Coordinates of C-alpha atoms in Angstrom, one line a residue:
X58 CA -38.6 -12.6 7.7
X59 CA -39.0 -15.4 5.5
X60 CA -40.7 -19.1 6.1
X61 CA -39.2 -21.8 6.6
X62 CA -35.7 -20.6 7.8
X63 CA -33.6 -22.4 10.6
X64 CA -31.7 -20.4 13.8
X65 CA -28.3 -21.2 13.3
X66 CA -27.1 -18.3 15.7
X67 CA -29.3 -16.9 19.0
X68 CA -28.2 -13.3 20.0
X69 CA -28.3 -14.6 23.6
X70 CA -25.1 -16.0 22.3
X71 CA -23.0 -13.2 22.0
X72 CA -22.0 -11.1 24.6
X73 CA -22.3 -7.8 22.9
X74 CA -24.9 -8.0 19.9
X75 CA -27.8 -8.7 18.8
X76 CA -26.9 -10.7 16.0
X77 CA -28.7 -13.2 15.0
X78 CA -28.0 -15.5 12.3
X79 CA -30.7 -17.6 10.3
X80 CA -30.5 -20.7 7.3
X81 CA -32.7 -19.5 4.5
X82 CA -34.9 -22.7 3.0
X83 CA -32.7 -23.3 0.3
X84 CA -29.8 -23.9 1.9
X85 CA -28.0 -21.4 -0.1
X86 CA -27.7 -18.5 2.1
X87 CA -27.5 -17.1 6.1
X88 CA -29.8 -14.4 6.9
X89 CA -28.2 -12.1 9.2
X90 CA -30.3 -9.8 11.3
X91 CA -29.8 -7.2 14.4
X92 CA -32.5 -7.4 16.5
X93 CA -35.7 -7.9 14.2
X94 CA -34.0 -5.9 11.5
X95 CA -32.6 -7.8 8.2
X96 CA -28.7 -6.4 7.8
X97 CA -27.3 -8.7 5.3
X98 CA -27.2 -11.5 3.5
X99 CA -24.1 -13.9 3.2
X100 CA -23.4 -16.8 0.9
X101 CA -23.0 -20.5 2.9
X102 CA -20.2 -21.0 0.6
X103 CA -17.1 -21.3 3.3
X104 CA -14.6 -20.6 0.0
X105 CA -16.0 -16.9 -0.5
X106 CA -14.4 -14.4 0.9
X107 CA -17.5 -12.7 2.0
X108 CA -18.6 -15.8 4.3
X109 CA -15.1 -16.0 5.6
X110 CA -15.2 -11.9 7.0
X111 CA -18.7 -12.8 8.1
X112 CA -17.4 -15.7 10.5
X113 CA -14.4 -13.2 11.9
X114 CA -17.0 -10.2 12.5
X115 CA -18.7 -13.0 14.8
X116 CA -15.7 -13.7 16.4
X117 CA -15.1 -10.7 17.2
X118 CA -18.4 -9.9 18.3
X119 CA -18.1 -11.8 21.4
X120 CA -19.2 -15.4 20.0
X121 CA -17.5 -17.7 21.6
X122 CA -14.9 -19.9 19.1
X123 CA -16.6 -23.2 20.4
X124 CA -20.2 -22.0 19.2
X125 CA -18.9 -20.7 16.0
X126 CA -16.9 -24.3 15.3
X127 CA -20.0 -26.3 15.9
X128 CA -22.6 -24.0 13.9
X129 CA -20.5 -23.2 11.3
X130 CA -17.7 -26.2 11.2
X131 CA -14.3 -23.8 10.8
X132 CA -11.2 -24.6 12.6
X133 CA -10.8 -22.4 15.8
X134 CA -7.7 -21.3 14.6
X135 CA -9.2 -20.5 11.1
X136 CA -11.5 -18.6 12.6
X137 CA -9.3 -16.2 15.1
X138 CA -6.8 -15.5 11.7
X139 CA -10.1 -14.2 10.0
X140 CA -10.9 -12.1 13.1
X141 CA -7.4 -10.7 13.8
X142 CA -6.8 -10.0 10.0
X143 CA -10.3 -7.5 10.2
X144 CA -8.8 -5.5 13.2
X145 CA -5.7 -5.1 11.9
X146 CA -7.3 -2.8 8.9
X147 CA -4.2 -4.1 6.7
X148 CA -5.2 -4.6 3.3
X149 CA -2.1 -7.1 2.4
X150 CA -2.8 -8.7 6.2
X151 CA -6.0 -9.5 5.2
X152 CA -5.7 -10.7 1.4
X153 CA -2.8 -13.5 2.7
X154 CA -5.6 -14.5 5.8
X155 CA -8.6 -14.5 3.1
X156 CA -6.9 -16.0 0.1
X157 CA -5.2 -18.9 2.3
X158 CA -3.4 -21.6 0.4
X159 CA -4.5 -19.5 -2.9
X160 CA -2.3 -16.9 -2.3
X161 CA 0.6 -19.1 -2.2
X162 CA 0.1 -20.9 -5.7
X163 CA 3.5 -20.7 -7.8
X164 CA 1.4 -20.6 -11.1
X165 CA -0.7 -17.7 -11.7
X166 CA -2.0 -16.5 -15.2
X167 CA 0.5 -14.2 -15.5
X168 CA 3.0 -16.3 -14.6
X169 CA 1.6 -18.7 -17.2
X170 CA 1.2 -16.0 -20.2
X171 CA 5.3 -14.7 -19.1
X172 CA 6.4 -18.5 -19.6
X173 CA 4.4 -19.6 -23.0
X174 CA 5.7 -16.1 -24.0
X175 CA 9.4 -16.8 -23.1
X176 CA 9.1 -20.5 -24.4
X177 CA 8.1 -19.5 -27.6
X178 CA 11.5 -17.2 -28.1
X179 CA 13.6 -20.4 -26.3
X180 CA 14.9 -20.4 -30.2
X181 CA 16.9 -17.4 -29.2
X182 CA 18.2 -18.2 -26.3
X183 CA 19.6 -21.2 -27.2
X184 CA 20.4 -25.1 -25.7
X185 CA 20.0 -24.5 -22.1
X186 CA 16.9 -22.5 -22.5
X187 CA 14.9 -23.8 -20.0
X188 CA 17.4 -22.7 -17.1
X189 CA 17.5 -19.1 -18.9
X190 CA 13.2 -19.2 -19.0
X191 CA 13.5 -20.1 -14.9
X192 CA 15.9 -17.5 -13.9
X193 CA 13.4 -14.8 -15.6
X194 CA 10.9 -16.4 -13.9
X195 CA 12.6 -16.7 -10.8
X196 CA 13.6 -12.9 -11.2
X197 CA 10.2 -11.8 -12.1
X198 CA 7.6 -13.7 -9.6
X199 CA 9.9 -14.3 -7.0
X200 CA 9.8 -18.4 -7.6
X201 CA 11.5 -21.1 -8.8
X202 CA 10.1 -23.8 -11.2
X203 CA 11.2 -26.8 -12.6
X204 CA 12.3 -27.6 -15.9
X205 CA 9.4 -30.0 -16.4
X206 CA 6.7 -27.7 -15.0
X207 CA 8.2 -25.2 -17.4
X208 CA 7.3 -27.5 -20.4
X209 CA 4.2 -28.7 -18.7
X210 CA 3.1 -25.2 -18.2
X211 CA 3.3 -24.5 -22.5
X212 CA 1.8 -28.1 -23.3
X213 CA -1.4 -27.4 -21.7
X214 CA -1.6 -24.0 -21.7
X215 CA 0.3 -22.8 -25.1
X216 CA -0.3 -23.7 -28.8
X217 CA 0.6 -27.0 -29.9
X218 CA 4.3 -27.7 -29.1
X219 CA 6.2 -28.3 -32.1
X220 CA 8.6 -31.2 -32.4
X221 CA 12.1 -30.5 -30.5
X222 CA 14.2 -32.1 -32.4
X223 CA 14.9 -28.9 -34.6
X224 CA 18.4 -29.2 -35.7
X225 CA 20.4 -25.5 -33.6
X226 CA 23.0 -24.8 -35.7
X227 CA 20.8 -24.5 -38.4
X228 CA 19.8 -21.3 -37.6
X229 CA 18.2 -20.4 -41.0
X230 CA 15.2 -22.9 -40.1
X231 CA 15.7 -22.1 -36.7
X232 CA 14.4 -18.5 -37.9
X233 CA 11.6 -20.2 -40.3
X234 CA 10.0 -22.0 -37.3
X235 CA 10.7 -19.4 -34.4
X236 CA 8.4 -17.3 -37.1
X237 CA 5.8 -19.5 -37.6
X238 CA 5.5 -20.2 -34.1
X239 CA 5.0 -16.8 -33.1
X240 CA 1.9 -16.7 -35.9
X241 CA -1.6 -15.8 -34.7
X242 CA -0.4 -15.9 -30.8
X243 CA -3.7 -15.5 -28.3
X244 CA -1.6 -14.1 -25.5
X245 CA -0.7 -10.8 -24.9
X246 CA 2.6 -9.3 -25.1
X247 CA 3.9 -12.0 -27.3
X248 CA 6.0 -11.4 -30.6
X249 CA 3.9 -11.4 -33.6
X250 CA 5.1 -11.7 -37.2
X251 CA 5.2 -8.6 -39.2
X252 CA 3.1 -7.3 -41.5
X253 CA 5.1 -5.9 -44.1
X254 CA 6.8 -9.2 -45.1
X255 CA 5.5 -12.9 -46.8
X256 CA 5.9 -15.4 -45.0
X257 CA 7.3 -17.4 -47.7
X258 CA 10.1 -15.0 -48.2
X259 CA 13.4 -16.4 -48.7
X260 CA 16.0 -15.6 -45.6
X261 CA 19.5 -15.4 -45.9
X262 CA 21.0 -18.1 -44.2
X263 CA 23.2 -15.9 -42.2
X264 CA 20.1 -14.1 -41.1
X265 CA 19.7 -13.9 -37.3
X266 CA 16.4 -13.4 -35.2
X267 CA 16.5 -10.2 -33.2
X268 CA 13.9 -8.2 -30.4
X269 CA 14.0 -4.6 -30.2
X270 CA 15.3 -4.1 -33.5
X271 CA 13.8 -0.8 -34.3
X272 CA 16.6 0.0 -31.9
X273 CA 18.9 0.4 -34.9
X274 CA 16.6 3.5 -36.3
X275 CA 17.9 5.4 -33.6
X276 CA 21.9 4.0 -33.4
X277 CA 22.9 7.1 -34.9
X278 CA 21.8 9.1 -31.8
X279 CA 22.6 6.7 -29.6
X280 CA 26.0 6.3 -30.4
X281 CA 26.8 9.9 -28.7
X282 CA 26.1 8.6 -25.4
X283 CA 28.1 7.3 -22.4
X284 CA 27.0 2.9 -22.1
X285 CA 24.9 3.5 -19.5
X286 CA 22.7 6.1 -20.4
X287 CA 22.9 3.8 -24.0
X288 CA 21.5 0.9 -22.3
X289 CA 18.7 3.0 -20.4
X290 CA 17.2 4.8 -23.7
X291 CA 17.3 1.2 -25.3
X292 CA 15.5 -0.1 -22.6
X293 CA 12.6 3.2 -22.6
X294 CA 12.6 2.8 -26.2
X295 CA 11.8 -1.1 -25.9
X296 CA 8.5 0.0 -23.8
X297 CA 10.5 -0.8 -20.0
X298 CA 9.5 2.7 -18.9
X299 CA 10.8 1.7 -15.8
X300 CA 13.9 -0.2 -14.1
X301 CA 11.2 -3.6 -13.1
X302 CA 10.0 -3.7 -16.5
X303 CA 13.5 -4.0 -18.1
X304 CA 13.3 -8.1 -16.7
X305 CA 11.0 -8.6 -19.9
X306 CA 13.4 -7.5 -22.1
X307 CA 15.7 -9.7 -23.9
X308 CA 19.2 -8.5 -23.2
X309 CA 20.4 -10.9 -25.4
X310 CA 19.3 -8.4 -28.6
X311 CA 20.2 -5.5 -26.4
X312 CA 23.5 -6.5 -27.0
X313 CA 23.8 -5.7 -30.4
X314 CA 22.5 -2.2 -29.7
X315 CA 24.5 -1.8 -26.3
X316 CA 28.6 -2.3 -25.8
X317 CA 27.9 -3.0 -22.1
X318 CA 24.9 -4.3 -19.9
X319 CA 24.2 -4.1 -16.8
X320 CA 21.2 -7.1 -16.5
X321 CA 20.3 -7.3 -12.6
X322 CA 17.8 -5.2 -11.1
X323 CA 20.5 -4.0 -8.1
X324 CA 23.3 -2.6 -10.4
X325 CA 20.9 -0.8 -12.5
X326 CA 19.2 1.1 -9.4
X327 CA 22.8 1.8 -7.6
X328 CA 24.1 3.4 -11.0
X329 CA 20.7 5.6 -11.3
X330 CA 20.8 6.5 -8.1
X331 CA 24.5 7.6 -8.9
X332 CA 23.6 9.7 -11.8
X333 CA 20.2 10.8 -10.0
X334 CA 21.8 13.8 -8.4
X335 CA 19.3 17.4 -8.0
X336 CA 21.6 19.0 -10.8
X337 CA 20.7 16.8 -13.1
X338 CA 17.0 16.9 -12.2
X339 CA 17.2 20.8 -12.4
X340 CA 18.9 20.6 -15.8
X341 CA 16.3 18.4 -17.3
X342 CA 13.6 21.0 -15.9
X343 CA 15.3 23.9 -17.4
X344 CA 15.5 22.0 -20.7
X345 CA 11.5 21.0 -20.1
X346 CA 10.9 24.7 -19.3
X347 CA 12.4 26.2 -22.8
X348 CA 10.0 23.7 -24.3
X349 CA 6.8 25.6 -22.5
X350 CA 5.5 29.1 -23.3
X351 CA 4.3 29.8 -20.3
X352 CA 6.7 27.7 -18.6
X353 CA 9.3 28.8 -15.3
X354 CA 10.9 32.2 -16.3
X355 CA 7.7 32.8 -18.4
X356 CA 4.5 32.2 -17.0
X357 CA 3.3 34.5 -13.6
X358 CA 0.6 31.5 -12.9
X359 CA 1.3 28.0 -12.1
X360 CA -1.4 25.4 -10.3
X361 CA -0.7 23.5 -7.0
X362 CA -1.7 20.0 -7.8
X363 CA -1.0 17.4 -5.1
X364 CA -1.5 13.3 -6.1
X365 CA -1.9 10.4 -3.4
X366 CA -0.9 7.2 -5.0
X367 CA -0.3 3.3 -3.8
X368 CA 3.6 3.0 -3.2
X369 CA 4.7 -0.8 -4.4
X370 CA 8.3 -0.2 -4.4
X371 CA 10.9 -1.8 -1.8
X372 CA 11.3 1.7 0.9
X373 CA 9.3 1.6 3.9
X374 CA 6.8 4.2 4.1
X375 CA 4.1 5.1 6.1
X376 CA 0.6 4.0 5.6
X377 CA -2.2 7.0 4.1
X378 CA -5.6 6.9 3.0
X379 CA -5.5 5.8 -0.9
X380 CA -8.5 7.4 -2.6
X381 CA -8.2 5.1 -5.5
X382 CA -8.0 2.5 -3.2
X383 CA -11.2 3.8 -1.1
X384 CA -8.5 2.3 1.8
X385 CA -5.4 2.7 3.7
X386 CA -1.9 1.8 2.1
X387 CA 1.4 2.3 1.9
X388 CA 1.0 5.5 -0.2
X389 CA 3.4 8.3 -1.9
X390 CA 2.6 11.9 -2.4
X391 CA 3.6 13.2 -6.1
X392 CA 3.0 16.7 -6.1
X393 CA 3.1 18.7 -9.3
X394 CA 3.6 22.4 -10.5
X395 CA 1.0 23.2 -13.8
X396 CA 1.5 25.9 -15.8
X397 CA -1.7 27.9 -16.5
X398 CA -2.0 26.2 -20.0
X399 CA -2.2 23.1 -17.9
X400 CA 1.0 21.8 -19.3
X401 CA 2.9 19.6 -16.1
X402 CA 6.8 22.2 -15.8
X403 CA 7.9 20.5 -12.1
X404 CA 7.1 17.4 -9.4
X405 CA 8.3 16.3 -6.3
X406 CA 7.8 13.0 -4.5
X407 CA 7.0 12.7 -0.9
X408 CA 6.4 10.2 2.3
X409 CA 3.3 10.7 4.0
X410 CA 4.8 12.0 6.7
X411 CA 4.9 15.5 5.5
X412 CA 1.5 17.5 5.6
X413 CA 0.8 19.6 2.5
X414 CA 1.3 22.9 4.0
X415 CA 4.8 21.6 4.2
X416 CA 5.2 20.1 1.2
X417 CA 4.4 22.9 -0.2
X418 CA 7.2 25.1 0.4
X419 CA 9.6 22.2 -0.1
X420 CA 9.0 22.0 -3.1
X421 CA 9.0 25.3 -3.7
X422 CA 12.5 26.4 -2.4
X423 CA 14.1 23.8 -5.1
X424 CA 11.1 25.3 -8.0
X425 CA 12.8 29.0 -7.6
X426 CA 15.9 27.2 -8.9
X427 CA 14.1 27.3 -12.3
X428 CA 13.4 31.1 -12.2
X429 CA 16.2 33.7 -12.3
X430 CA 16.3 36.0 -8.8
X431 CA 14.3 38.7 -10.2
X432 CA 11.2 36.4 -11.2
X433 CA 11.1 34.7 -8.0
X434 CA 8.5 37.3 -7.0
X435 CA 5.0 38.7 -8.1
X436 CA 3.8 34.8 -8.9
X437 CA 0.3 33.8 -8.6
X438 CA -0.3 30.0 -6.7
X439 CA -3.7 28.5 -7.5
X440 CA -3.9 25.8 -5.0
X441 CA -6.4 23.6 -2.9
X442 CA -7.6 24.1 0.4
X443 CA -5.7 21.8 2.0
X444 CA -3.3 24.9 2.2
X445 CA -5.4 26.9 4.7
X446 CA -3.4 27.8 7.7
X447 CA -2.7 31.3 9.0
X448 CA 1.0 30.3 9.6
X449 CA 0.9 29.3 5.9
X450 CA -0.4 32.5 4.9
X451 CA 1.8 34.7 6.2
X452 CA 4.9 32.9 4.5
X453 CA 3.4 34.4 0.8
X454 CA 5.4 37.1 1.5
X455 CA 6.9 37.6 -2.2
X456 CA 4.1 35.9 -3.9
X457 CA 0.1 35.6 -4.3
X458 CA -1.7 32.9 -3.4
X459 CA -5.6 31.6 -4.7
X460 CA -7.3 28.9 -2.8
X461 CA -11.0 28.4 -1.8
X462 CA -12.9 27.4 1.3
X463 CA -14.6 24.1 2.6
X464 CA -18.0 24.2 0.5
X465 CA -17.1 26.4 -2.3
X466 CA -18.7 25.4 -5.9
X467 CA -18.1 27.8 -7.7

């Protein structure tokens, strides 16, 4: 133990530990020990999240709140939030209870880098930019902001504002200074002038400023397709890989590319979900498959390979243990079909509330579809040994199966 340390905390004070808790000389940190053992050392800082967990494991310990608000000057109330956000082992309960009034700030660095980025382009989006800027914003984060924080927010935070007195319905200098402004950009995901052209090169003044238009290397493909399935390649080929990401897009210069747009999140996801239909997914496999030499109708070997991954989307699923996460979370089970090149020929998505050895043969019954009736047999499954299960066993009737025990290396 070291010299000079004060008892802040007696273990006679807690009903069921040991715990005592001790000042170091410095001031800067408690020294927590069990019994005459150190077990750890937290900051006195009362802004870390560290010290805050600290004061809820007390409480929860058996201190009693009145000890811990004289000795360590919390609210009471403070103090039972920290402890009931521990026993609830929820990883978003516990981040609003640890983060307090910080997890409620409307401006956050992203949010700053989406509006410097979209005030720099407020050339193309014309007079009433600013109520454009806050509807993506408001679409995006999920808040509302002002038109004056909007322009506060790229004062202090973007490159020096240029005069905005800029004359609109001249839209060749328009052009000139959206260009310039765009020059040199610290920020991430913002336009930047290309290479290939001087920047004292003469524009025609019927020229108009554009995003996405290396759209138009592909119009001659695109034009063969129905408007929505137009508007969906447009928005892959623009980098939203996915229906969220299409709010950064500017569907302004979509237009050009696209006869019809749909813009809100909603009509996009009601339209997929009309064309998502299990044909469709089968047809895209088959066409996948022809692509793969050892792919369904060709290969006699395909891997098992089941993912876990954090589910952020708007369902409500069950909670599973995340291993990237090293915690629990609302999870989703993605569980692929390898070829024995390696090469990905089939996936499924799943809840947790179906157990591998299920999951498996789900997923299964709708992989035959890709085999013709004579193939469906005489197959070898590498898979882990999350399969073992004598009922499992006996349902490889047609096929073989090659899994290992708990233990095995190899």
């Amino acid at each position: 133990m070291k010299e000079n340390i004060q008892l802040v905390l007696s273990n006679y004070e807690s009903k069921y530990s040991d715990l005592s808790v001790f000042l170091d000389k410095e001031e800067a940190e408690f020294y927590v020990y069990i019994g005459v053992a150190l077990l750890e050392r937290v900051s006195i800082d009362a802004e870390e999240i560290g010290h805050k967990m600290f004061i809820g494991r007390l409480y929860n310990s058996g201190v009693k709140l009145s000890v811990l608000k004289e000795r360590f000057e919390h609210d009471p109330r403070t103090i039972k939030k920290w402890g009931r956000a521990l026993k609830t082992c929820d990883v978003d309960e516990m981040s609003k209870a640890f983060t307090g009034r910080k997890a409620k700030m409307k401006t956050t660095p992203e949010l700053i880098r989406y509006v410097v980025q979209q005030y720099k382009e407020r050339f193309i989006l014309g007079h009433s930019f600013r109520e454009k800027i806050i509807m993506r914003v408001e679409e995006v984060f999920g808040v509302r902001l002002s038109p004056s924080l909007i322009s506060g927010i790229y004062r202090n935070c973007g490159d020096d504002l240029p005069d905005d007195s800029f004359d609109l319905e001249d839209e060749n200098k328009a052009t000139l200074e959206h260009e310039e402004t765009f020059t040199g950009s610290k920020y991430v995901g913002s336009v930047q002038r290309s290479p290939f052209f001087s920047s004292d090169r003469p524009l025609s003044p019927n020229g108009e400023m554009i995003h996405h238009a290396g759209l138009v290397l592909f119009e001659k493909h695109l034009s063969s397709y129905p408007w929505f399935q137009r508007q969906i390649i447009c928005q892959i080929l623009s980098g939203a890989v996915n229906v969220e990401q299409s709010k950064s897009l500017c569907f302004e210069s979509l237009a050009k590319f696209c006869p019809k747009l749909l813009k809100t999140l909603r009509e996009q996801r009601q339209l997929l979900d009309d064309y998502a239909t299990l044909d469709g997914e089968l047809e895209l496999y088959r066409i996948n498959a022809g692509l793969l030499s050892d792919g369904p109708g060709k290969g006699k070997v395909y891997y098992f390979d089941p993912h876990t991954k954090r589910y952020t989307g708007t369902l409500n699923t069950l909670k599973g243990w995340c291993g990237s996460l090293h915690s629990v979370s609302r999870i989703i089970n993605l569980d692929c079909f390898h070829t024995q090149s390696g090469r990905p020929c089939f996936i499924q998505h799943y809840s947790p509330y179906y157990d591998m050895r299920e999951r498996f043969f789900m997923s299964l019954a709708v992989f035959d579809e890709l085999f013709a009736p004579d193939d469906r047999s005489g197959r070898t499954f590498v898979i882990d040994r999350g399969i073992f299960g004598l009922e499992c066993f006996k349902r490889f009737e047609n096929d073989y199966l090659i899994t290992w025990e708990k233990g095995f290396d190899g």
